[in-house]
Short mmCIF file of C-alpha atoms in Angstrom, two decimals:
data_model
loop_
_atom_site.label_atom_id
_atom_site.label_comp_id
_atom_site.label_asym_id
_atom_site.label_seq_id
_atom_site.Cartn_x
_atom_site.Cartn_y
_atom_site.Cartn_z
CA MET A 12 76.00 32.75 -48.01
CA MET A 13 72.25 32.93 -47.27
CA GLN A 14 72.75 30.96 -44.06
CA ARG A 15 75.39 33.42 -42.89
CA LEU A 16 73.05 36.39 -43.43
CA LEU A 17 70.32 34.73 -41.37
CA LEU A 18 72.69 34.18 -38.45
CA ILE A 19 73.76 37.85 -38.53
CA LEU A 20 70.07 38.98 -38.50
CA LEU A 21 69.22 36.73 -35.56
CA ALA A 22 72.13 38.04 -33.55
CA SER A 23 71.06 41.60 -34.20
CA LEU A 24 67.53 40.91 -32.91
CA ILE A 25 68.90 39.35 -29.71
CA LEU A 26 71.11 42.34 -29.07
CA PHE A 27 68.16 44.72 -29.64
CA GLY A 28 66.03 42.82 -27.13
CA MET A 29 68.77 42.91 -24.50
CA TYR A 30 69.20 46.63 -24.99
CA SER A 31 65.47 47.23 -24.67
CA CYS A 32 65.29 45.29 -21.38
CA ASP A 33 68.08 47.28 -19.89
CA THR A 34 66.67 50.70 -20.70
CA GLY A 35 62.91 50.00 -19.84
CA LEU A 36 59.73 51.41 -21.47
CA GLN A 37 59.46 55.15 -21.94
CA GLY A 38 56.28 57.35 -21.43
CA ASN A 39 53.71 58.61 -18.78
CA MET A 40 51.05 56.38 -17.09
CA ASN A 41 47.37 57.47 -17.41
CA GLU A 42 45.53 58.54 -14.21
CA ASN A 43 42.64 56.39 -12.94
CA ILE A 44 39.26 57.55 -14.23
CA PRO A 45 36.48 57.32 -11.56
CA PRO A 46 33.38 55.27 -12.33
CA SER A 47 29.92 56.56 -13.25
CA THR A 48 26.62 55.62 -11.60
CA TYR A 49 23.14 55.33 -13.06
CA LEU A 50 19.67 54.83 -11.59
CA THR A 51 16.93 52.96 -13.39
CA ILE A 52 14.58 55.86 -12.55
CA ASN A 53 15.98 59.37 -12.76
CA GLU A 54 12.89 61.36 -11.83
CA ILE A 55 9.45 60.81 -10.28
CA ASN A 56 6.80 63.42 -10.90
CA LEU A 57 3.47 62.04 -9.76
CA GLU A 58 1.88 65.49 -9.72
CA ASN A 59 1.92 65.51 -13.52
CA ASP A 60 1.17 61.84 -13.97
CA ASP A 61 -2.46 61.51 -15.03
CA SER A 62 -2.44 57.75 -14.47
CA ALA A 63 -1.39 58.22 -10.86
CA GLN A 64 -3.82 61.09 -10.35
CA GLY A 65 -1.33 62.93 -8.19
CA ARG A 66 -1.04 60.12 -5.66
CA ARG A 67 2.21 59.58 -3.80
CA LEU A 68 4.15 56.35 -3.52
CA VAL A 69 4.02 54.07 -0.50
CA SER A 70 7.18 54.28 1.54
CA GLN A 71 8.34 50.79 0.57
CA VAL A 72 10.05 51.13 -2.83
CA HIS A 73 12.23 48.95 -5.02
CA ILE A 74 15.30 50.85 -6.32
CA SER A 75 17.88 49.56 -8.83
CA TRP A 76 21.12 51.02 -10.18
CA TRP A 77 24.31 50.12 -12.00
CA GLY A 78 27.82 51.45 -12.51
CA ASP A 79 30.41 51.71 -15.29
CA ASP A 80 34.20 52.20 -15.12
CA PRO A 81 36.10 53.05 -18.36
CA ASP A 82 39.52 51.86 -17.18
CA GLY A 83 38.75 49.14 -14.65
CA TYR A 84 35.71 47.61 -13.02
CA VAL A 85 33.14 48.47 -10.34
CA THR A 86 33.59 46.67 -7.02
CA GLY A 87 30.60 48.05 -5.12
CA PHE A 88 28.37 50.99 -4.31
CA GLU A 89 27.52 53.34 -1.46
CA PHE A 90 24.08 54.83 -0.95
CA ALA A 91 22.64 57.53 1.31
CA ILE A 92 19.04 58.43 2.21
CA THR A 93 18.40 62.11 2.96
CA ASP A 94 15.78 64.83 2.58
CA ARG A 95 15.21 66.30 -0.86
CA GLU A 96 17.31 69.44 -0.26
CA TRP A 97 20.57 67.61 0.32
CA ARG A 98 22.94 67.41 -2.63
CA TYR A 99 26.00 65.20 -3.02
CA THR A 100 29.23 67.17 -3.42
CA PRO A 101 32.76 66.59 -2.11
CA GLU A 102 31.97 69.15 0.58
CA THR A 103 28.72 67.49 1.75
CA GLU A 104 29.55 63.79 1.55
CA ASP A 105 30.53 63.68 5.24
CA GLU A 106 27.14 65.07 6.28
CA VAL A 107 25.37 61.75 5.76
CA GLU A 108 25.88 58.09 6.52
CA TRP A 109 26.97 56.13 3.45
CA VAL A 110 26.11 52.44 3.38
CA PHE A 111 28.24 50.06 1.30
CA THR A 112 26.67 47.30 -0.80
CA GLU A 113 27.66 45.02 -3.64
CA LYS A 114 24.03 44.73 -4.77
CA THR A 115 22.57 46.61 -7.71
CA ASP A 116 19.03 46.74 -6.33
CA SER A 117 17.14 46.47 -3.05
CA VAL A 118 13.78 47.17 -1.38
CA PHE A 119 13.81 50.14 0.97
CA VAL A 120 11.32 51.50 3.48
CA LEU A 121 12.01 55.19 3.13
CA PRO A 122 11.64 57.20 6.34
CA ILE A 123 8.81 59.62 7.02
CA PRO A 124 9.28 62.02 9.97
CA PHE A 125 7.35 60.87 13.05
CA GLY A 126 3.86 62.31 13.07
CA GLU A 127 3.96 63.31 9.38
CA ARG A 128 1.87 61.75 6.63
CA VAL A 129 4.01 62.66 3.58
CA ALA A 130 7.69 63.26 2.82
CA ASP A 131 10.05 63.83 -0.13
CA VAL A 132 13.03 61.54 0.34
CA ARG A 133 16.23 61.68 -1.74
CA PHE A 134 18.08 58.46 -2.56
CA THR A 135 21.72 58.90 -3.69
CA VAL A 136 24.07 56.16 -4.87
CA ARG A 137 27.69 56.23 -6.07
CA ALA A 138 29.86 53.52 -7.63
CA ILE A 139 33.34 52.52 -6.38
CA ASP A 140 35.96 51.11 -8.76
CA ASN A 141 38.75 48.59 -8.26
CA GLU A 142 41.19 51.31 -7.17
CA GLY A 143 38.80 52.73 -4.57
CA ALA A 144 37.77 55.78 -6.58
CA ARG A 145 34.19 56.94 -6.05
CA ASP A 146 31.90 58.54 -8.59
CA PRO A 147 32.30 62.28 -7.79
CA GLU A 148 28.74 63.04 -8.93
CA GLY A 149 26.71 59.95 -8.10
CA ALA A 150 23.10 59.49 -9.10
CA SER A 151 20.06 60.52 -7.10
CA VAL A 152 16.29 60.64 -7.29
CA VAL A 153 13.62 62.13 -5.02
CA PHE A 154 10.75 59.85 -3.99
CA PRO A 155 7.49 61.59 -3.02
CA ILE A 156 6.02 59.13 -0.51
CA GLU A 157 2.96 58.92 1.68
CA ASN A 158 2.57 56.90 4.84
CA SER A 159 -0.34 54.44 5.08
CA PRO A 160 -1.59 53.30 8.50
CA PRO A 161 -1.09 49.62 9.44
CA GLU A 162 -3.84 47.09 10.06
CA ILE A 163 -4.19 44.50 12.84
CA ARG A 164 -6.61 41.66 13.55
CA LEU A 165 -6.99 39.15 16.36
CA HIS A 166 -7.00 35.43 15.49
CA ARG A 167 -10.70 34.75 16.06
CA THR A 168 -10.92 31.77 13.71
CA THR A 169 -8.72 28.86 12.74
CA THR A 170 -6.94 29.22 9.39
CA PRO A 171 -4.14 27.23 7.68
CA GLN A 172 -1.72 29.86 8.97
CA HIS A 173 -2.72 29.88 12.65
CA ASP A 174 -5.08 28.48 15.27
CA MET A 175 -7.89 30.42 16.87
CA GLU A 176 -6.00 32.35 19.54
CA VAL A 177 -8.45 34.40 21.57
CA PRO A 178 -10.21 33.61 24.84
CA PRO A 179 -13.52 31.72 24.80
CA ASP A 180 -16.56 33.53 26.12
CA THR A 181 -15.60 32.67 29.71
CA THR A 182 -12.16 32.15 31.24
CA PHE A 183 -10.70 31.83 34.68
CA HIS A 184 -7.38 33.48 35.56
CA ILE A 185 -5.57 33.19 32.21
CA ALA A 186 -6.40 34.69 28.81
CA SER A 187 -4.24 34.63 25.68
CA PHE A 188 -4.41 36.62 22.44
CA GLY A 189 -2.75 36.11 19.06
CA TRP A 190 -2.81 38.62 16.22
CA THR A 191 -1.54 39.45 12.73
CA ALA A 192 -0.54 42.93 11.55
CA THR A 193 0.17 44.24 8.07
CA ASP A 194 1.42 47.55 6.69
CA PRO A 195 1.00 48.72 3.07
CA ASP A 196 4.45 50.29 3.39
CA GLY A 197 6.02 46.95 4.32
CA GLU A 198 6.49 44.96 7.50
CA ALA A 199 9.73 46.84 8.20
CA ASN A 200 7.62 49.96 8.70
CA LEU A 201 5.85 48.47 11.74
CA SER A 202 7.18 50.06 14.91
CA HIS A 203 5.30 48.28 17.73
CA TYR A 204 1.97 47.04 19.08
CA GLU A 205 0.01 48.50 21.97
CA PHE A 206 -2.68 46.83 24.06
CA VAL A 207 -4.73 47.53 27.15
CA VAL A 208 -7.69 46.02 29.03
CA ASN A 209 -10.93 47.93 29.70
CA ASP A 210 -9.53 51.47 29.96
CA THR A 211 -8.25 53.00 26.70
CA LEU A 212 -7.28 56.13 28.65
CA GLY A 213 -5.01 54.05 30.86
CA ASN A 214 -1.47 52.85 30.37
CA TRP A 215 -1.07 51.15 27.00
CA ILE A 216 1.49 48.35 27.04
CA GLU A 217 3.96 48.48 24.15
CA VAL A 218 5.65 45.41 22.63
CA THR A 219 8.01 45.03 19.69
CA PRO A 220 6.72 43.94 16.25
CA ASP A 221 8.29 40.49 16.55
CA VAL A 222 5.72 39.68 19.28
CA SER A 223 2.40 38.34 17.96
CA PHE A 224 1.05 36.47 21.00
CA MET A 225 0.59 37.41 24.65
CA SER A 226 -1.00 35.96 27.77
CA MET A 227 -2.34 37.68 30.87
CA VAL A 228 -2.31 35.89 34.20
CA ILE A 229 -4.29 37.23 37.16
CA ASP A 230 -2.09 36.59 40.18
CA GLU A 231 -4.12 38.20 42.96
CA PRO A 232 -7.84 38.71 42.24
CA ASN A 233 -9.12 42.00 43.66
CA GLY A 234 -12.60 42.65 42.27
CA ASP A 235 -12.68 45.39 39.62
CA GLN A 236 -9.14 46.46 40.50
CA SER A 237 -7.37 43.20 39.76
CA THR A 238 -4.06 43.18 37.91
CA ALA A 239 -2.58 40.67 35.50
CA SER A 240 1.04 39.85 34.69
CA VAL A 241 1.88 39.82 30.98
CA TYR A 242 3.70 36.92 29.31
CA LEU A 243 4.99 37.24 25.75
CA GLY A 244 5.05 34.65 22.98
CA ARG A 245 4.03 31.02 22.93
CA SER A 246 7.01 30.23 25.14
CA PHE A 247 5.21 32.12 27.94
CA THR A 248 8.17 34.43 28.55
CA PRO A 249 7.68 36.67 31.61
CA SER A 250 7.80 40.44 31.12
CA ASP A 251 7.80 43.50 33.35
CA HIS A 252 4.41 44.60 32.04
CA VAL A 253 1.27 44.56 34.20
CA LEU A 254 -2.31 45.06 32.98
CA GLU A 255 -4.47 47.10 35.34
CA ASN A 256 -8.23 47.49 35.79
CA VAL A 257 -9.00 43.81 35.21
CA ARG A 258 -12.48 42.92 36.45
CA MET A 259 -13.22 39.62 38.17
CA ASN A 260 -16.60 37.90 37.67
CA SER A 261 -17.43 40.44 34.99
CA ARG A 262 -16.96 41.15 31.29
CA ASN A 263 -13.65 42.60 30.16
CA THR A 264 -12.53 44.09 26.85
CA PHE A 265 -9.11 43.70 25.27
CA TYR A 266 -7.94 46.48 22.92
CA ILE A 267 -4.97 46.25 20.55
CA ARG A 268 -3.52 48.47 17.81
CA ALA A 269 -0.44 48.59 15.58
CA VAL A 270 1.79 51.68 15.25
CA ASP A 271 4.19 52.31 12.36
CA ASN A 272 7.51 54.16 12.26
CA ALA A 273 5.80 57.42 11.35
CA GLY A 274 3.47 57.14 14.36
CA ALA A 275 0.36 56.21 12.36
CA GLU A 276 -2.00 53.97 14.32
CA SER A 277 -4.21 51.18 13.02
CA GLN A 278 -7.84 50.98 13.91
CA LEU A 279 -8.45 49.17 17.20
CA ASP A 280 -9.35 45.51 17.23
CA THR A 281 -11.23 44.44 20.36
CA LEU A 282 -12.62 41.36 22.05
CA SER A 283 -14.87 41.06 25.11
CA TRP A 284 -15.11 38.04 27.38
CA HIS A 285 -16.13 37.09 30.93
CA ILE A 286 -13.54 36.37 33.62
CA LYS A 287 -14.65 34.00 36.37
CA GLU A 288 -12.77 33.71 39.63
CA GLN A 289 -11.41 30.31 40.62
CA THR A 290 -12.95 29.21 43.92
CA SER A 291 -11.68 25.69 44.62
CA ARG A 292 -8.97 23.12 44.02
CA ILE A 293 -11.29 20.90 41.93
CA LEU A 294 -12.25 21.55 38.31
CA PHE A 295 -15.34 19.73 37.02
CA ILE A 296 -15.13 19.39 33.20
CA ASN A 297 -18.59 18.72 31.82
CA ASP A 298 -18.27 17.23 28.32
CA PHE A 299 -21.69 15.55 28.26
CA PRO A 300 -24.05 17.46 25.91
CA GLY A 301 -27.79 17.00 25.49
CA ALA A 302 -30.66 16.09 27.82
CA MET A 303 -28.87 12.99 29.12
CA GLY A 304 -25.92 15.22 29.94
CA GLU A 305 -28.07 17.53 32.03
CA GLU A 306 -29.31 14.54 33.99
CA ALA A 307 -25.76 13.22 34.42
CA LEU A 308 -24.48 16.62 35.58
CA ALA A 309 -27.14 16.91 38.27
CA PHE A 310 -26.40 13.35 39.41
CA HIS A 311 -22.63 13.95 39.69
CA ARG A 312 -23.09 17.24 41.49
CA GLN A 313 -25.24 15.59 44.12
CA LEU A 314 -22.90 12.62 44.44
CA LEU A 315 -19.87 14.87 44.96
CA ALA A 316 -21.73 17.00 47.50
CA ASP A 317 -22.80 13.92 49.43
CA ILE A 318 -19.19 12.80 49.88
CA GLY A 319 -18.07 16.28 50.98
CA PHE A 320 -17.07 18.15 47.80
CA THR A 321 -19.37 21.15 47.86
CA GLN A 322 -17.00 23.77 46.41
CA VAL A 323 -16.17 22.92 42.78
CA ASP A 324 -15.35 25.03 39.69
CA TYR A 325 -17.14 24.09 36.46
CA LEU A 326 -15.98 24.21 32.85
CA HIS A 327 -18.62 23.22 30.28
CA VAL A 328 -17.27 22.01 26.91
CA LEU A 329 -20.49 20.98 25.20
CA ASP A 330 -20.03 22.21 21.60
CA GLY A 331 -19.22 19.99 18.64
CA VAL A 332 -20.62 16.63 17.56
CA ALA A 333 -18.79 13.29 17.41
CA THR A 334 -20.49 11.06 14.83
CA GLY A 335 -19.48 8.04 12.80
CA GLY A 336 -16.41 7.38 14.90
CA GLN A 337 -15.00 10.83 14.11
CA LYS A 338 -13.33 12.84 16.86
CA VAL A 339 -15.11 16.00 17.93
CA PRO A 340 -13.07 19.17 17.24
CA ILE A 341 -11.51 20.49 20.42
CA SER A 342 -14.08 22.60 22.21
CA ASN A 343 -14.23 26.34 21.69
CA SER A 344 -14.77 26.56 25.45
CA PHE A 345 -11.22 25.32 25.96
CA HIS A 346 -8.76 28.16 25.74
CA ARG A 347 -6.46 27.59 22.80
CA PRO A 348 -3.77 27.09 21.76
CA VAL A 349 -3.24 23.98 23.85
CA GLN A 350 0.37 25.01 24.33
CA PRO A 351 0.91 27.07 26.28
CA THR A 352 -2.50 28.41 27.32
CA LEU A 353 -4.78 25.44 27.96
CA ASN A 354 -1.99 23.58 29.73
CA ARG A 355 -1.44 26.56 32.02
CA VAL A 356 -5.17 26.96 32.64
CA LEU A 357 -5.78 23.35 33.71
CA ALA A 358 -2.64 23.32 35.85
CA ALA A 359 -4.27 25.86 38.20
CA TRP A 360 -6.33 23.09 39.83
CA ASP A 361 -5.10 20.17 41.91
CA HIS A 362 -7.82 17.78 40.73
CA ILE A 363 -9.98 17.34 37.63
CA TYR A 364 -13.31 15.50 37.58
CA TRP A 365 -14.22 14.84 33.93
CA ILE A 366 -17.51 13.41 32.64
CA SER A 367 -18.61 12.70 29.07
CA GLY A 368 -20.91 10.41 27.14
CA ASN A 369 -18.46 9.54 24.36
CA MET A 370 -14.76 8.65 24.19
CA ASP A 371 -14.53 10.49 20.85
CA ARG A 372 -15.12 13.83 22.53
CA ASN A 373 -12.60 16.15 24.20
CA ILE A 374 -10.87 13.46 26.27
CA THR A 375 -9.09 12.84 22.95
CA TYR A 376 -7.02 15.98 23.59
CA ALA A 377 -6.32 15.36 27.28
CA LEU A 378 -2.84 13.92 26.73
CA ARG A 379 -1.42 17.17 25.36
CA SER A 380 -3.59 19.56 27.37
CA THR A 381 -2.79 18.18 30.85
CA ILE A 382 1.01 18.01 30.70
CA ASP A 383 1.51 20.88 33.15
CA PHE A 384 -1.40 19.66 35.29
CA PHE A 385 0.18 16.25 35.94
CA ASN A 386 3.69 17.69 36.20
CA ASN A 387 2.38 19.86 39.04
CA GLY A 388 1.08 16.79 40.90
CA GLY A 389 -2.53 16.92 39.70
CA THR A 390 -4.89 13.91 39.81
CA MET A 391 -7.87 13.15 37.59
CA PHE A 392 -11.07 11.09 37.69
CA VAL A 393 -12.68 10.33 34.31
CA ASN A 394 -16.20 8.96 33.92
CA ILE A 395 -16.79 8.10 30.25
CA PRO A 396 -18.40 4.88 28.97
CA THR A 397 -16.06 2.63 27.03
CA LYS A 398 -16.65 1.78 23.38
CA ARG A 399 -15.06 -0.24 20.61
CA MET A 400 -11.94 1.62 19.49
CA SER A 401 -8.79 0.82 17.56
CA ASP A 402 -5.83 -0.13 19.73
CA GLU A 403 -3.89 2.51 17.75
CA ASP A 404 -6.13 5.31 18.98
CA ALA A 405 -4.10 8.02 20.70
CA ILE A 406 -6.48 7.93 23.67
CA PHE A 407 -4.71 4.79 24.90
CA ASP A 408 -1.55 6.84 25.35
CA PHE A 409 -3.50 8.65 28.04
CA LEU A 410 -5.96 6.24 29.67
CA PRO A 411 -4.53 3.59 32.01
CA TYR A 412 -4.88 0.45 29.85
CA THR A 413 -3.83 -0.81 26.43
CA GLY A 414 -7.18 -1.01 24.59
CA MET A 415 -10.56 -2.68 24.54
CA GLU A 416 -11.39 -6.37 24.54
CA PRO A 417 -12.08 -7.40 20.91
CA VAL A 418 -15.40 -8.92 19.98
CA PRO A 419 -15.14 -12.71 20.58
CA PRO A 420 -15.42 -15.06 17.59
CA GLY A 421 -18.57 -17.01 16.86
CA GLY A 422 -21.00 -14.37 15.68
CA PHE A 423 -20.94 -12.01 18.68
CA THR A 424 -21.30 -8.34 17.82
CA SER A 425 -20.93 -6.48 21.12
CA PHE A 426 -20.84 -6.53 24.90
CA ARG A 427 -23.65 -5.28 27.12
CA PHE A 428 -24.89 -4.92 30.68
CA THR A 429 -28.34 -5.92 31.75
CA ASN A 430 -30.46 -4.08 34.28
CA ASP A 431 -29.37 -4.83 37.85
CA ALA A 432 -25.98 -6.09 36.59
CA PRO A 433 -23.35 -6.17 39.36
CA PHE A 434 -19.93 -4.46 39.38
CA PHE A 435 -17.57 -6.56 41.47
CA PRO A 436 -14.75 -4.82 43.40
CA HIS A 437 -11.26 -6.29 43.23
CA ALA A 438 -9.74 -7.58 46.44
CA THR A 439 -7.93 -4.29 47.17
CA VAL A 440 -11.15 -2.25 46.97
CA PRO A 441 -12.88 -2.13 50.40
CA VAL A 442 -16.42 -1.42 49.15
CA ASP A 443 -19.51 -3.45 48.34
CA THR A 444 -20.72 -4.60 44.95
CA LEU A 445 -22.38 -1.88 42.87
CA ARG A 446 -25.72 -2.42 41.11
CA LEU A 447 -26.94 -0.92 37.85
CA THR A 448 -30.43 0.39 37.37
CA ARG A 449 -30.12 0.76 33.59
CA GLY A 450 -28.22 -1.42 31.15
CA SER A 451 -26.41 -0.46 27.96
CA GLU A 452 -25.02 -2.07 24.84
CA SER A 453 -22.24 0.41 24.10
CA VAL A 454 -19.55 -0.67 26.58
CA TYR A 455 -16.43 -2.81 26.18
CA PRO A 456 -14.12 -4.37 28.76
CA MET A 457 -10.68 -2.81 29.22
CA LEU A 458 -7.47 -4.68 28.41
CA PRO A 459 -5.13 -3.96 31.34
CA ALA A 460 -1.39 -3.51 31.11
CA GLY A 461 0.77 -5.39 33.57
CA ASP A 462 0.84 -2.52 36.05
CA THR A 463 -2.74 -1.27 35.62
CA ARG A 464 -4.54 -0.79 38.94
CA ARG A 465 -7.80 -2.76 38.83
CA TYR A 466 -10.83 -1.56 40.76
CA PHE A 467 -14.05 -3.11 39.38
CA ASP A 468 -15.05 -5.87 36.99
CA GLY A 469 -18.44 -5.76 35.30
CA ASP A 470 -20.85 -8.61 34.69
CA PHE A 471 -20.60 -8.35 30.89
CA ARG A 472 -22.85 -10.26 28.54
CA THR A 473 -22.27 -10.81 24.84
CA ARG A 474 -24.78 -10.11 22.14
CA PRO A 475 -26.78 -11.71 20.56
CA PHE A 476 -26.30 -14.61 23.01
CA PHE A 477 -24.12 -15.27 26.01
CA ASP A 478 -21.58 -18.05 26.50
CA PRO A 479 -20.77 -18.31 30.24
CA ASN A 480 -17.62 -20.28 29.45
CA LEU A 481 -16.16 -17.53 27.23
CA ASP A 482 -12.93 -16.15 28.68
CA PHE A 483 -12.40 -12.40 28.27
CA SER A 484 -11.40 -9.38 30.34
CA ARG A 485 -14.18 -7.93 32.46
CA LEU A 486 -12.31 -4.89 33.74
CA ILE A 487 -14.41 -1.70 33.66
CA VAL A 488 -12.78 0.60 36.26
CA ALA A 489 -8.99 1.03 36.16
CA GLY A 490 -6.20 3.41 37.17
CA ASN A 491 -2.58 4.05 36.37
CA PRO A 492 0.19 2.76 38.66
CA GLU A 493 1.13 6.29 39.75
CA GLN A 494 -2.37 6.75 41.20
CA THR A 495 -2.90 10.01 39.32
CA LEU A 496 -5.63 8.89 36.89
CA ILE A 497 -8.71 6.64 37.21
CA HIS A 498 -11.15 5.88 34.40
CA PHE A 499 -14.63 4.66 35.39
CA GLY A 500 -15.87 3.12 32.14
CA TYR A 501 -19.63 3.28 32.72
CA ASP A 502 -22.05 6.13 33.42
CA LEU A 503 -22.20 6.59 37.17
CA ASN A 504 -25.72 7.97 36.94
CA ARG A 505 -26.92 4.53 35.76
CA PHE A 506 -26.13 2.98 39.16
CA GLU A 507 -28.39 2.61 42.13
CA TYR A 508 -27.81 5.68 44.27
CA ASN A 509 -26.93 4.16 47.64
CA ASP A 510 -24.22 4.04 50.27
CA ALA A 511 -22.19 1.53 48.23
CA LEU A 512 -21.92 3.94 45.31
CA LYS A 513 -20.98 6.83 47.55
CA SER A 514 -18.38 4.71 49.34
CA ALA A 515 -16.91 3.58 46.02
CA LEU A 516 -16.50 7.14 44.74
CA GLU A 517 -15.15 8.30 48.09
CA PHE A 518 -12.54 5.51 47.99
CA LEU A 519 -11.51 6.27 44.40
CA LEU A 520 -11.27 10.03 44.85
CA ILE A 521 -9.94 10.40 48.39
CA ASP A 522 -8.01 7.20 49.14
CA GLU A 523 -6.61 6.60 45.65
CA LEU A 524 -6.39 10.07 44.05
CA ASN A 525 -6.02 12.20 47.19
CA PHE A 526 -8.74 14.64 46.20
CA GLU A 527 -8.99 17.50 48.68
CA GLN A 528 -11.52 20.32 48.90
#
């Protein structure tokens, strides 16, 4: 009996469910309720804030907000930036540009009208729910802001962030400048930079804030009325800008300032330097400091003049000290950075004549500073005495041999030349033997590569005693196979000044390196 009652009840429930499915649910659906929006800060009243002493905010502000939806969820927000008088209503929402975002905070640089120092700016935000409904009221706050002028400085010194990027005291036809600008209102508030040479009443050149390096190249010198083309960035990108009123063989002043979006200008940063006109195809790099260097310079000048090179440009790079086997820092007289400026500077000459008293000086940086020079067909003569150096030294990626002869076994400590020691020309060198007038103990024979061009062997001795049967390289003057670089590994001013010496230099410069006046 009980089992029968259960079956009847189950059947009744099934019939009720079928009936319910056929007729559907009864009632009215609720309308979507729009979301609400809230700002972290609802009001800013600095005039009554004793701690702020009535000061306004900088124009870069961090604003945060959130939204809530009672019958769904928030999918995003729209914000608008207006003046303080604007109010958000259904009638005014089309008067402004709404920007969509899914973020709930951001940093803004609020606009100040051009030429104004202060402004009251209204920020309005409204939430959007999953059905596309927008908060009909939104949330807004007025920010009283004040514009602060930007600051700018030229890179006069080397820091971890950048190299020194201003001209040395004297340049030829190229000068480069690097700078850094900041703005208390945020980098986004920087509008542009302006620079000019010599005449601040002239035409200021304007560049965008993503440019922080420029170069000026004097194409056609014309006294005090010379002009210079402007190149932007370290890639040396040409521009349509031209600097006027550049003065040749005189001091010039570079002026630069930063300008923000409200038109506020930074204080000027300036730098003065001397521009010297290039007069020849040969650049003489003097890297031989001290009293011995003065003697060597006079000797080389006379030697060059006696073989016909009377018109030569000079670049003196005498600062810095190389001691204890340490490399001297690259000279402040070289225009940095090496790329692109120094490379472009050196490439203006067809030939370079380089003297120094130490292989640890600026010849160390020649490999990366003469790329454009050699690519343009330049040739170079280097007169620097050899010394004991590691075969791993980067200088051997530049000079035309693989390293220096190691000290022989058996207690020898060094190589040397005695007074009156001969330098013997190789068979392909049509000049007489050269004779020293002063010996030295600081020279080492070169180890040639298979294709090294050999010019002179020296009559080396070993110290403290000499073994005439000892077999070692005696090469002291060598060149590369392309005939673009010759290294004379002993001070030329220590030779007897005679016709043989002049003939040797004439052969090396004119016949081998194609030097021309």
